[in-house]
Amino acid sequence: MFFPPVFSLRRAPGRAARPAAPFAIAAAVMSAAGPVAAQVFDWVPESRTGGKLLLTGGVSSVEGSGGGGIATWAVTTGYGAEDGVGANLHATYINLPDYEFRSVGAAVGLWDRVEVSIARQEFDTGATGALLGLGKGFTFTQDIVGVKVKVLGDAVYASDSWMPQIAVGAQFKSNDQGAIIAAVGGQDDEGTDVYVAATKLFLGQSLLVSGAVRWTNANQTGLLGYGGDRNDDLEPQFEGSVGYLLSSNLVVGAEYRTKPDNLGFASEDDWVDVYAAYALNKHLSVTAAWADLGSIATFEDQRGLYLSLQVGF
Amino acid sequence: MIRFALVAAFALIAAPVLAQDAAPSAPADVMSTEHPGELAVAPYAQSNAHAGATPFEGTAMYEAFHGEAGVGRIVDGLVARSVADPRISGIFAASDLVRLRRTLKEQFCYILGGGCAYSGRDMAAAHAEMGAQAADMGALVENLQAAMREEGVPFAVQNRFLAKLAPMKPDVVTR
């Protein structure tokens, strides 16, 4: 506020454009350095943490993006509101009769607009691996990089309308067992899912409803590769969640997720779970679920406990 | 040229000092005659519509908030928590807390179906100068939740009330 008038004087008609005195040169240097630094920082929006209400950023889904456990929501992860950032780390474990599923990952929410997530999934066949001819303890590993962008709406605050929060996203998935995938009829060891998600908290009813359509050709979300001998195209699949808020830090609900059925050697079932998510505070939450993942690689009735731990802000 | 630069420099240095001398001093606090203990505010038209939400039908919600006494305790608790909350205490520092408590009690009573009239300004006017961010509103809601919890208002009932307040966000959050 002190130096800009020097510029305006210098630009005034009839005045020399050339700074004629050390003072003017010093002033010009200082005033040029200030705005450049200011412009760089102006470009980065203000960033506070912790602006959202408890649990309204959702929890980490098995694919790393913010949502329920097996379904993706339109919310951006973490507790950063429009003026802030949030992030979390998650570790998820599903204990199934014939397999173990593990996922670890990180997600960042930027100004409640963009979410970027990474996740590594391990699908451990344990003793079942020997029965499948893969070897005991054979493990499929899948890496997922996800991006989600909020398009419109406010899931929490727009309680005077039916308009949900809507987001679009993509997940780039890569599986490390290309040879096995090819051997069982899978088409690819890499795949990309795209989705549109709509999430609404009916605040007056303490009820959360979320739905998503995902275009995917992933077998068992990609744990058994992408595409197959039956079908290789991206097909729309549905993911739905309902949740009832029992208190500000406890939500219970159920989820449903349809899946493609691309592989001839093993039919694939829809996934369903009932869950409870408990936030100790804005830095630690636990989600427990009873998940029914149906038939996986010819082993039927894969039902078991889902446990997920999250730390973040 | 050098003389010009020196004159310009002197003018720039002196200008703020001169401007400060010339600036009118802040008006002395004028107390309201209508509401003793409050600062007077510029006149405005009063309307229940300024409460920012339509009231619940019947008195069940007001009763669930334990009537006038309960709403009084909740508003006092909300303001006390917010004044002491490092996230948003700065916003409340310049507020007339006496007037804030009175108008909030009126607003809550009106929306909850308690039959009060709301005499405050509309939400956009009341928040225009605050420069509140989304995170500030989040903090305020958390303080309100805590105050309602302390009063023993059931969680589902709290949410019915919050659903009336939440759409005010665009008027409250101005930056």
Short mmCIF file of C-alpha atoms in Angstrom, two decimals:
data_model
loop_
_atom_site.label_atom_id
_atom_site.label_comp_id
_atom_site.label_asym_id
_atom_site.label_seq_id
_atom_site.Cartn_x
_atom_site.Cartn_y
_atom_site.Cartn_z
CA MET A 1 0.00 0.00 0.00
CA PHE A 2 3.01 2.21 0.39
CA PHE A 3 4.76 1.71 -2.94
CA PRO A 4 2.14 1.41 -5.68
CA PRO A 5 1.70 5.22 -5.82
CA VAL A 6 5.31 5.42 -7.08
CA PHE A 7 4.29 3.28 -10.01
CA SER A 8 1.28 5.40 -10.74
CA LEU A 9 3.36 8.57 -10.59
CA ARG A 10 5.88 7.06 -12.93
CA ARG A 11 3.18 6.06 -15.34
CA ALA A 12 1.63 9.50 -15.30
CA PRO A 13 1.74 11.32 -18.65
CA GLY A 14 4.70 13.60 -19.11
CA ARG A 15 6.80 11.82 -16.48
CA ALA A 16 9.97 9.99 -17.39
CA ALA A 17 9.60 6.21 -17.39
CA ARG A 18 13.22 5.91 -16.27
CA PRO A 19 13.75 5.89 -12.49
CA ALA A 20 16.15 8.76 -11.94
CA ALA A 21 17.25 8.38 -8.36
CA PRO A 22 18.44 5.56 -6.08
CA PHE A 23 15.31 5.97 -4.03
CA ALA A 24 13.08 5.34 -7.00
CA ILE A 25 15.13 2.31 -8.06
CA ALA A 26 14.99 0.84 -4.56
CA ALA A 27 11.30 1.52 -4.41
CA ALA A 28 10.74 -0.14 -7.76
CA VAL A 29 12.70 -3.26 -6.75
CA MET A 30 10.89 -3.60 -3.47
CA SER A 31 7.47 -3.01 -4.94
CA ALA A 32 8.12 -5.52 -7.71
CA ALA A 33 9.29 -8.25 -5.32
CA GLY A 34 6.28 -7.82 -3.02
CA PRO A 35 3.52 -8.39 -5.58
CA VAL A 36 5.30 -11.39 -7.13
CA ALA A 37 5.46 -13.18 -3.78
CA ALA A 38 1.93 -12.09 -2.99
CA GLN A 39 0.66 -13.38 -6.34
CA VAL A 40 2.14 -16.82 -5.75
CA PHE A 41 0.48 -17.06 -2.35
CA ASP A 42 -2.77 -15.55 -3.62
CA TRP A 43 -2.98 -18.45 -6.00
CA VAL A 44 -3.15 -20.93 -3.11
CA PRO A 45 -6.52 -20.61 -1.37
CA GLU A 46 -6.68 -20.23 2.38
CA SER A 47 -6.34 -23.60 4.01
CA ARG A 48 -7.76 -24.36 7.40
CA THR A 49 -8.38 -27.80 8.77
CA GLY A 50 -11.29 -29.43 10.50
CA GLY A 51 -14.24 -27.40 9.18
CA LYS A 52 -16.66 -30.25 8.54
CA LEU A 53 -18.89 -31.94 11.08
CA LEU A 54 -17.92 -35.30 12.48
CA LEU A 55 -18.20 -38.20 9.98
CA THR A 56 -19.55 -36.00 7.17
CA GLY A 57 -16.40 -36.67 5.14
CA GLY A 58 -17.34 -40.32 5.09
CA VAL A 59 -14.88 -43.11 5.73
CA SER A 60 -12.39 -44.72 3.37
CA SER A 61 -13.89 -47.22 0.98
CA VAL A 62 -11.92 -50.35 0.09
CA GLU A 63 -10.75 -48.53 -3.04
CA GLY A 64 -9.38 -45.61 -1.04
CA SER A 65 -11.85 -42.88 -1.93
CA GLY A 66 -14.16 -41.27 0.59
CA GLY A 67 -17.45 -43.05 1.09
CA GLY A 68 -18.81 -46.01 2.92
CA GLY A 69 -16.92 -49.27 3.10
CA ILE A 70 -17.72 -50.84 -0.26
CA ALA A 71 -19.56 -47.91 -1.89
CA THR A 72 -18.18 -44.58 -3.02
CA TRP A 73 -19.86 -41.35 -1.94
CA ALA A 74 -19.86 -37.87 -3.46
CA VAL A 75 -18.24 -36.34 -0.38
CA THR A 76 -14.58 -35.37 -0.37
CA THR A 77 -12.53 -37.13 2.25
CA GLY A 78 -11.29 -35.59 5.47
CA TYR A 79 -12.58 -32.66 7.50
CA GLY A 80 -11.49 -29.74 5.32
CA ALA A 81 -14.41 -27.48 4.34
CA GLU A 82 -14.47 -25.13 1.33
CA ASP A 83 -11.73 -23.12 2.99
CA GLY A 84 -9.57 -26.00 4.04
CA VAL A 85 -7.83 -29.27 3.46
CA GLY A 86 -8.20 -32.67 5.03
CA ALA A 87 -6.54 -36.02 4.71
CA ASN A 88 -6.51 -39.47 6.19
CA LEU A 89 -4.73 -42.78 6.23
CA HIS A 90 -6.68 -46.00 6.40
CA ALA A 91 -6.07 -49.67 7.06
CA THR A 92 -8.86 -52.13 6.29
CA TYR A 93 -9.08 -55.83 6.94
CA ILE A 94 -11.78 -58.27 5.85
CA ASN A 95 -11.61 -61.76 7.25
CA LEU A 96 -13.40 -64.17 4.89
CA PRO A 97 -13.81 -67.93 5.27
CA ASP A 98 -11.38 -68.74 2.46
CA TYR A 99 -9.46 -65.48 1.95
CA GLU A 100 -8.10 -62.40 3.63
CA PHE A 101 -8.46 -58.93 2.20
CA ARG A 102 -6.23 -56.05 3.29
CA SER A 103 -6.14 -52.45 2.13
CA VAL A 104 -3.99 -49.52 3.14
CA GLY A 105 -4.13 -46.09 1.62
CA ALA A 106 -4.16 -42.35 1.87
CA ALA A 107 -6.56 -39.71 0.65
CA VAL A 108 -6.46 -35.94 0.55
CA GLY A 109 -9.43 -33.59 0.26
CA LEU A 110 -8.67 -30.15 -1.16
CA TRP A 111 -11.06 -27.28 -0.37
CA ASP A 112 -13.97 -29.73 -0.34
CA ARG A 113 -13.70 -29.80 -4.12
CA VAL A 114 -11.09 -32.33 -5.18
CA GLU A 115 -10.13 -35.62 -3.64
CA VAL A 116 -7.01 -37.58 -4.54
CA SER A 117 -6.53 -41.07 -3.15
CA ILE A 118 -4.14 -43.97 -3.35
CA ALA A 119 -4.68 -47.47 -2.05
CA ARG A 120 -2.89 -50.78 -2.12
CA GLN A 121 -5.08 -53.86 -1.81
CA GLU A 122 -3.89 -57.34 -1.03
CA PHE A 123 -6.11 -60.33 -1.61
CA ASP A 124 -4.47 -63.18 0.24
CA THR A 125 -5.62 -66.65 -0.83
CA GLY A 126 -3.97 -68.29 2.18
CA ALA A 127 -4.53 -72.04 2.30
CA THR A 128 -7.14 -71.64 -0.46
CA GLY A 129 -4.30 -70.71 -2.84
CA ALA A 130 -3.11 -74.30 -2.81
CA LEU A 131 -6.61 -75.56 -3.66
CA LEU A 132 -6.78 -73.06 -6.55
CA GLY A 133 -3.44 -74.34 -7.82
CA LEU A 134 -1.74 -71.01 -7.13
CA GLY A 135 0.26 -72.05 -4.11
CA LYS A 136 -0.35 -71.52 -0.44
CA GLY A 137 -0.43 -67.85 0.55
CA PHE A 138 -0.63 -66.64 -3.06
CA THR A 139 -1.58 -62.96 -2.95
CA PHE A 140 -3.02 -60.66 -5.60
CA THR A 141 -1.97 -57.04 -5.14
CA GLN A 142 -3.85 -54.15 -6.67
CA ASP A 143 -2.83 -50.49 -6.64
CA ILE A 144 -5.48 -47.82 -7.12
CA VAL A 145 -5.05 -44.14 -7.79
CA GLY A 146 -8.30 -42.24 -7.58
CA VAL A 147 -9.45 -38.72 -8.26
CA LYS A 148 -12.86 -37.27 -7.48
CA VAL A 149 -14.26 -33.83 -8.20
CA LYS A 150 -17.33 -32.37 -6.55
CA VAL A 151 -19.50 -30.95 -9.30
CA LEU A 152 -22.36 -29.36 -7.41
CA GLY A 153 -24.53 -29.40 -4.32
CA ASP A 154 -23.86 -29.58 -0.61
CA ALA A 155 -24.65 -32.96 0.96
CA VAL A 156 -24.91 -31.61 4.50
CA TYR A 157 -26.08 -27.99 4.48
CA ALA A 158 -28.60 -27.92 1.61
CA SER A 159 -31.26 -29.38 3.89
CA ASP A 160 -34.04 -27.28 2.35
CA SER A 161 -33.88 -29.06 -1.00
CA TRP A 162 -33.72 -32.52 -2.48
CA MET A 163 -30.58 -31.67 -4.39
CA PRO A 164 -27.77 -34.06 -3.45
CA GLN A 165 -24.08 -33.39 -3.66
CA ILE A 166 -22.81 -34.77 -6.95
CA ALA A 167 -19.27 -35.76 -7.80
CA VAL A 168 -17.53 -37.48 -10.67
CA GLY A 169 -14.46 -39.60 -10.31
CA ALA A 170 -12.06 -42.05 -11.84
CA GLN A 171 -9.96 -44.87 -10.43
CA PHE A 172 -6.89 -46.15 -12.19
CA LYS A 173 -6.23 -49.72 -11.13
CA SER A 174 -3.27 -51.96 -11.67
CA ASN A 175 -2.96 -55.61 -10.65
CA ASP A 176 0.41 -57.32 -10.22
CA GLN A 177 -0.68 -60.82 -11.32
CA GLY A 178 -1.09 -60.41 -15.08
CA ALA A 179 -0.12 -63.99 -15.90
CA ILE A 180 -2.65 -65.54 -13.50
CA ILE A 181 -5.33 -63.12 -14.68
CA ALA A 182 -4.69 -64.11 -18.29
CA ALA A 183 -4.72 -67.79 -17.33
CA VAL A 184 -8.21 -67.55 -15.80
CA GLY A 185 -9.59 -65.63 -18.78
CA GLY A 186 -9.07 -62.03 -17.68
CA GLN A 187 -8.33 -59.55 -20.46
CA ASP A 188 -6.07 -57.09 -18.70
CA ASP A 189 -4.05 -56.41 -15.59
CA GLU A 190 -4.93 -52.72 -15.69
CA GLY A 191 -8.27 -50.98 -15.76
CA THR A 192 -9.98 -47.65 -15.23
CA ASP A 193 -13.33 -47.18 -13.50
CA VAL A 194 -15.28 -43.96 -13.86
CA TYR A 195 -18.23 -43.05 -11.68
CA VAL A 196 -20.84 -40.49 -10.85
CA ALA A 197 -21.91 -40.34 -7.21
CA ALA A 198 -24.77 -38.52 -5.51
CA THR A 199 -24.91 -38.19 -1.73
CA LYS A 200 -27.50 -36.52 0.44
CA LEU A 201 -27.77 -36.15 4.19
CA PHE A 202 -31.44 -35.75 5.06
CA LEU A 203 -30.44 -33.85 8.16
CA GLY A 204 -33.92 -33.45 9.61
CA GLN A 205 -34.35 -37.23 9.40
CA SER A 206 -30.74 -38.01 10.47
CA LEU A 207 -30.60 -40.16 7.34
CA LEU A 208 -27.81 -40.38 4.81
CA VAL A 209 -28.52 -41.74 1.34
CA SER A 210 -25.93 -42.22 -1.35
CA GLY A 211 -25.87 -43.78 -4.77
CA ALA A 212 -23.27 -44.12 -7.46
CA VAL A 213 -23.08 -45.49 -10.97
CA ARG A 214 -19.70 -46.94 -11.83
CA TRP A 215 -18.64 -47.87 -15.35
CA THR A 216 -16.27 -50.76 -14.84
CA ASN A 217 -15.03 -54.06 -16.21
CA ALA A 218 -13.17 -54.96 -13.01
CA ASN A 219 -13.43 -58.53 -11.75
CA GLN A 220 -13.93 -58.52 -7.96
CA THR A 221 -13.18 -54.75 -8.15
CA GLY A 222 -9.97 -55.63 -10.02
CA LEU A 223 -8.50 -58.18 -7.60
CA LEU A 224 -8.99 -60.73 -10.41
CA GLY A 225 -8.12 -58.34 -13.21
CA TYR A 226 -10.25 -56.46 -15.72
CA GLY A 227 -12.50 -57.81 -18.44
CA GLY A 228 -12.90 -61.47 -19.23
CA ASP A 229 -13.91 -64.17 -21.61
CA ARG A 230 -17.61 -63.34 -21.11
CA ASN A 231 -17.37 -59.58 -21.43
CA ASP A 232 -14.70 -56.93 -21.74
CA ASP A 233 -16.71 -53.72 -21.95
CA LEU A 234 -17.18 -51.15 -19.22
CA GLU A 235 -20.67 -51.74 -17.86
CA PRO A 236 -22.65 -49.49 -15.54
CA GLN A 237 -22.88 -50.92 -12.04
CA PHE A 238 -24.67 -49.53 -8.98
CA GLU A 239 -23.40 -48.74 -5.49
CA GLY A 240 -25.84 -47.69 -2.80
CA SER A 241 -25.54 -46.72 0.86
CA VAL A 242 -27.92 -45.75 3.60
CA GLY A 243 -26.85 -44.58 7.02
CA TYR A 244 -28.72 -43.52 10.12
CA LEU A 245 -27.03 -41.10 12.50
CA LEU A 246 -27.50 -42.39 16.03
CA SER A 247 -25.38 -39.62 17.51
CA SER A 248 -22.90 -37.06 16.24
CA ASN A 249 -20.14 -39.69 16.21
CA LEU A 250 -21.97 -42.93 15.38
CA VAL A 251 -23.67 -43.95 12.16
CA VAL A 252 -25.12 -47.37 11.32
CA GLY A 253 -26.28 -48.52 7.92
CA ALA A 254 -26.09 -50.87 4.99
CA GLU A 255 -24.53 -50.93 1.55
CA TYR A 256 -25.08 -52.74 -1.70
CA ARG A 257 -22.81 -52.96 -4.73
CA THR A 258 -23.49 -54.68 -8.04
CA LYS A 259 -20.58 -56.10 -10.01
CA PRO A 260 -19.93 -57.32 -13.52
CA ASP A 261 -19.64 -61.05 -14.20
CA ASN A 262 -16.91 -61.27 -16.82
CA LEU A 263 -15.07 -64.46 -16.01
CA GLY A 264 -16.35 -67.85 -17.22
CA PHE A 265 -14.48 -69.88 -14.62
CA ALA A 266 -16.16 -68.25 -11.64
CA SER A 267 -19.39 -66.35 -11.33
CA GLU A 268 -19.32 -63.10 -9.39
CA ASP A 269 -21.94 -61.94 -6.89
CA ASP A 270 -23.06 -58.54 -5.72
CA TRP A 271 -21.57 -57.31 -2.45
CA VAL A 272 -23.60 -56.27 0.57
CA ASP A 273 -22.75 -55.20 4.09
CA VAL A 274 -24.19 -53.74 7.27
CA TYR A 275 -21.90 -51.37 9.09
CA ALA A 276 -21.30 -49.11 12.05
CA ALA A 277 -18.87 -46.23 11.84
CA TYR A 278 -17.69 -44.62 15.05
CA ALA A 279 -15.60 -41.46 15.21
CA LEU A 280 -13.68 -41.16 18.45
CA ASN A 281 -12.84 -37.62 17.36
CA LYS A 282 -11.84 -35.89 14.12
CA HIS A 283 -8.56 -37.77 14.07
CA LEU A 284 -9.55 -41.36 14.68
CA SER A 285 -12.48 -43.45 13.50
CA VAL A 286 -13.32 -47.12 13.36
CA THR A 287 -15.70 -48.84 10.96
CA ALA A 288 -16.92 -52.35 11.58
CA ALA A 289 -19.14 -54.26 9.18
CA TRP A 290 -20.56 -57.64 8.43
CA ALA A 291 -19.82 -58.11 4.75
CA ASP A 292 -21.22 -60.68 2.34
CA LEU A 293 -18.98 -60.81 -0.73
CA GLY A 294 -20.68 -63.89 -2.18
CA SER A 295 -18.74 -66.23 -4.41
CA ILE A 296 -15.07 -65.42 -5.08
CA ALA A 297 -13.05 -67.58 -7.51
CA THR A 298 -15.42 -70.57 -7.09
CA PHE A 299 -15.40 -70.39 -3.28
CA GLU A 300 -18.95 -69.66 -2.19
CA ASP A 301 -20.42 -67.66 0.70
CA GLN A 302 -17.53 -65.37 1.50
CA ARG A 303 -19.01 -63.62 4.51
CA GLY A 304 -17.05 -62.13 7.32
CA LEU A 305 -15.97 -59.27 9.50
CA TYR A 306 -14.84 -55.99 7.95
CA LEU A 307 -12.73 -53.76 10.14
CA SER A 308 -11.29 -50.41 9.12
CA LEU A 309 -9.22 -47.94 11.08
CA GLN A 310 -8.64 -44.37 10.00
CA VAL A 311 -6.44 -41.55 11.23
CA GLY A 312 -6.47 -38.09 9.74
CA PHE A 313 -7.81 -34.56 10.02
CA MET B 1 13.95 14.43 -11.23
CA ILE B 2 15.67 13.85 -7.90
CA ARG B 3 13.75 16.68 -6.35
CA PHE B 4 10.55 15.16 -7.67
CA ALA B 5 11.40 11.78 -6.15
CA LEU B 6 12.16 13.33 -2.78
CA VAL B 7 8.91 15.26 -2.80
CA ALA B 8 7.04 12.14 -3.78
CA ALA B 9 8.76 10.16 -1.03
CA PHE B 10 7.93 12.79 1.56
CA ALA B 11 4.36 12.91 0.43
CA LEU B 12 4.07 9.12 0.65
CA ILE B 13 5.60 9.00 4.11
CA ALA B 14 3.58 11.89 5.42
CA ALA B 15 0.30 10.90 3.81
CA PRO B 16 -0.70 8.19 6.30
CA VAL B 17 0.09 10.47 9.23
CA LEU B 18 -1.92 13.32 7.73
CA ALA B 19 -4.70 10.94 6.81
CA GLN B 20 -4.80 9.64 10.37
CA ASP B 21 -5.08 13.16 11.72
CA ALA B 22 -7.87 13.90 9.32
CA ALA B 23 -9.76 10.65 9.95
CA PRO B 24 -12.95 11.09 11.94
CA SER B 25 -12.77 9.40 15.32
CA ALA B 26 -15.07 6.40 15.84
CA PRO B 27 -18.52 7.40 17.05
CA ALA B 28 -19.00 7.00 20.78
CA ASP B 29 -21.01 3.94 21.79
CA VAL B 30 -24.66 4.80 21.95
CA MET B 31 -26.74 2.62 24.21
CA SER B 32 -30.08 1.36 23.03
CA THR B 33 -33.05 2.85 24.83
CA GLU B 34 -35.33 0.04 23.67
CA HIS B 35 -33.04 -2.75 24.93
CA PRO B 36 -31.03 -1.63 27.98
CA GLY B 37 -27.53 -3.01 28.03
CA GLU B 38 -27.30 -3.24 24.25
CA LEU B 39 -25.60 -0.93 21.81
CA ALA B 40 -27.94 0.96 19.51
CA VAL B 41 -27.99 -0.25 15.89
CA ALA B 42 -28.98 1.53 12.71
CA PRO B 43 -32.74 1.30 12.26
CA TYR B 44 -34.15 -1.46 10.04
CA ALA B 45 -37.54 -2.95 9.27
CA GLN B 46 -38.34 -5.88 11.55
CA SER B 47 -39.93 -9.08 10.30
CA ASN B 48 -40.20 -12.70 11.38
CA ALA B 49 -39.07 -13.53 7.85
CA HIS B 50 -35.63 -12.29 8.90
CA ALA B 51 -35.31 -15.40 11.11
CA GLY B 52 -34.29 -17.23 7.95
CA ALA B 53 -36.52 -20.28 8.32
CA THR B 54 -40.17 -21.19 8.58
CA PRO B 55 -41.19 -22.27 12.08
CA PHE B 56 -42.12 -25.83 13.03
CA GLU B 57 -45.84 -26.39 13.35
CA GLY B 58 -47.15 -26.98 16.84
CA THR B 59 -45.17 -26.63 20.04
CA ALA B 60 -43.64 -30.14 20.25
CA MET B 61 -40.20 -28.96 19.11
CA TYR B 62 -40.21 -26.01 21.52
CA GLU B 63 -41.15 -28.38 24.33
CA ALA B 64 -38.40 -30.82 23.33
CA PHE B 65 -36.02 -27.89 23.80
CA HIS B 66 -37.54 -27.32 27.27
CA GLY B 67 -39.31 -24.10 26.36
CA GLU B 68 -38.09 -20.61 27.14
CA ALA B 69 -35.75 -21.73 29.91
CA GLY B 70 -34.18 -24.48 27.79
CA VAL B 71 -33.69 -22.26 24.74
CA GLY B 72 -32.19 -19.64 27.07
CA ARG B 73 -29.68 -22.12 28.46
CA ILE B 74 -28.81 -23.43 24.98
CA VAL B 75 -28.19 -19.95 23.57
CA ASP B 76 -26.18 -18.90 26.63
CA GLY B 77 -24.17 -22.11 26.31
CA LEU B 78 -23.67 -21.62 22.57
CA VAL B 79 -22.43 -18.04 23.02
CA ALA B 80 -20.21 -18.92 25.99
CA ARG B 81 -18.61 -21.80 24.07
CA SER B 82 -18.12 -19.70 20.94
CA VAL B 83 -16.56 -16.77 22.79
CA ALA B 84 -14.10 -19.21 24.36
CA ASP B 85 -13.53 -21.20 21.14
CA PRO B 86 -10.13 -20.23 19.67
CA ARG B 87 -11.41 -21.13 16.18
CA ILE B 88 -14.10 -18.45 16.16
CA SER B 89 -13.58 -16.25 19.24
CA GLY B 90 -12.21 -13.51 16.95
CA ILE B 91 -15.54 -13.22 15.19
CA PHE B 92 -17.36 -12.73 18.48
CA ALA B 93 -14.84 -10.29 19.96
CA ALA B 94 -16.48 -7.29 18.34
CA SER B 95 -20.05 -8.47 18.84
CA ASP B 96 -22.62 -7.02 21.19
CA LEU B 97 -23.10 -10.28 23.08
CA VAL B 98 -26.09 -8.99 25.00
CA ARG B 99 -27.92 -8.24 21.78
CA LEU B 100 -26.65 -11.48 20.19
CA ARG B 101 -28.06 -13.60 23.01
CA ARG B 102 -31.43 -11.83 22.89
CA THR B 103 -31.86 -12.08 19.12
CA LEU B 104 -30.65 -15.70 19.02
CA LYS B 105 -33.16 -16.66 21.73
CA GLU B 106 -35.90 -14.94 19.74
CA GLN B 107 -34.81 -16.65 16.52
CA PHE B 108 -34.61 -20.12 18.08
CA CYS B 109 -37.93 -19.64 19.89
CA TYR B 110 -39.60 -18.45 16.68
CA ILE B 111 -38.26 -21.33 14.54
CA LEU B 112 -38.99 -23.97 17.20
CA GLY B 113 -42.65 -22.93 17.30
CA GLY B 114 -42.44 -21.11 20.63
CA GLY B 115 -44.49 -18.19 19.34
CA CYS B 116 -41.82 -15.51 19.78
CA ALA B 117 -41.38 -12.64 17.36
CA TYR B 118 -37.93 -12.22 15.84
CA SER B 119 -36.70 -8.65 16.00
CA GLY B 120 -33.17 -9.07 14.65
CA ARG B 121 -31.78 -8.34 11.24
CA ASP B 122 -31.91 -10.87 8.41
CA MET B 123 -29.11 -13.42 8.19
CA ALA B 124 -27.30 -11.77 5.28
CA ALA B 125 -27.31 -8.35 6.97
CA ALA B 126 -26.35 -9.78 10.36
CA HIS B 127 -23.34 -11.62 8.93
CA ALA B 128 -22.28 -9.23 6.16
CA GLU B 129 -19.34 -7.73 8.06
CA MET B 130 -18.12 -10.90 9.79
CA GLY B 131 -16.16 -12.47 6.97
CA ALA B 132 -17.03 -15.94 8.21
CA GLN B 133 -15.68 -19.03 6.45
CA ALA B 134 -17.33 -22.43 6.07
CA ALA B 135 -15.12 -23.77 8.86
CA ASP B 136 -16.43 -21.03 11.17
CA MET B 137 -20.00 -22.15 10.58
CA GLY B 138 -18.91 -25.74 11.20
CA ALA B 139 -17.40 -24.70 14.53
CA LEU B 140 -20.55 -22.80 15.47
CA VAL B 141 -22.73 -25.83 14.67
CA GLU B 142 -20.48 -28.00 16.84
CA ASN B 143 -20.87 -25.55 19.72
CA LEU B 144 -24.62 -25.55 19.22
CA GLN B 145 -24.65 -29.35 19.20
CA ALA B 146 -22.71 -29.38 22.47
CA ALA B 147 -25.11 -26.88 24.05
CA MET B 148 -28.15 -28.87 22.90
CA ARG B 149 -26.56 -32.09 24.16
CA GLU B 150 -25.93 -30.46 27.53
CA GLU B 151 -29.59 -29.46 27.67
CA GLY B 152 -30.58 -33.08 27.00
CA VAL B 153 -32.18 -32.50 23.60
CA PRO B 154 -32.34 -35.90 21.80
CA PHE B 155 -29.92 -36.15 18.86
CA ALA B 156 -32.62 -36.74 16.23
CA VAL B 157 -34.48 -33.65 17.53
CA GLN B 158 -31.25 -31.63 17.37
CA ASN B 159 -30.93 -32.58 13.71
CA ARG B 160 -34.50 -31.52 12.93
CA PHE B 161 -33.58 -28.08 14.24
CA LEU B 162 -30.19 -28.00 12.51
CA ALA B 163 -31.96 -28.81 9.23
CA LYS B 164 -33.78 -25.48 9.61
CA LEU B 165 -30.54 -23.59 10.21
CA ALA B 166 -28.25 -25.31 7.70
CA PRO B 167 -29.66 -23.61 4.55
CA MET B 168 -28.59 -20.25 6.03
CA LYS B 169 -25.03 -21.16 5.15
CA PRO B 170 -24.82 -19.02 1.97
CA ASP B 171 -25.86 -15.94 4.00
CA VAL B 172 -23.52 -16.72 6.89
CA VAL B 173 -20.42 -17.73 4.96
CA THR B 174 -19.21 -14.69 3.06
CA ARG B 175 -15.66 -15.61 2.17
#
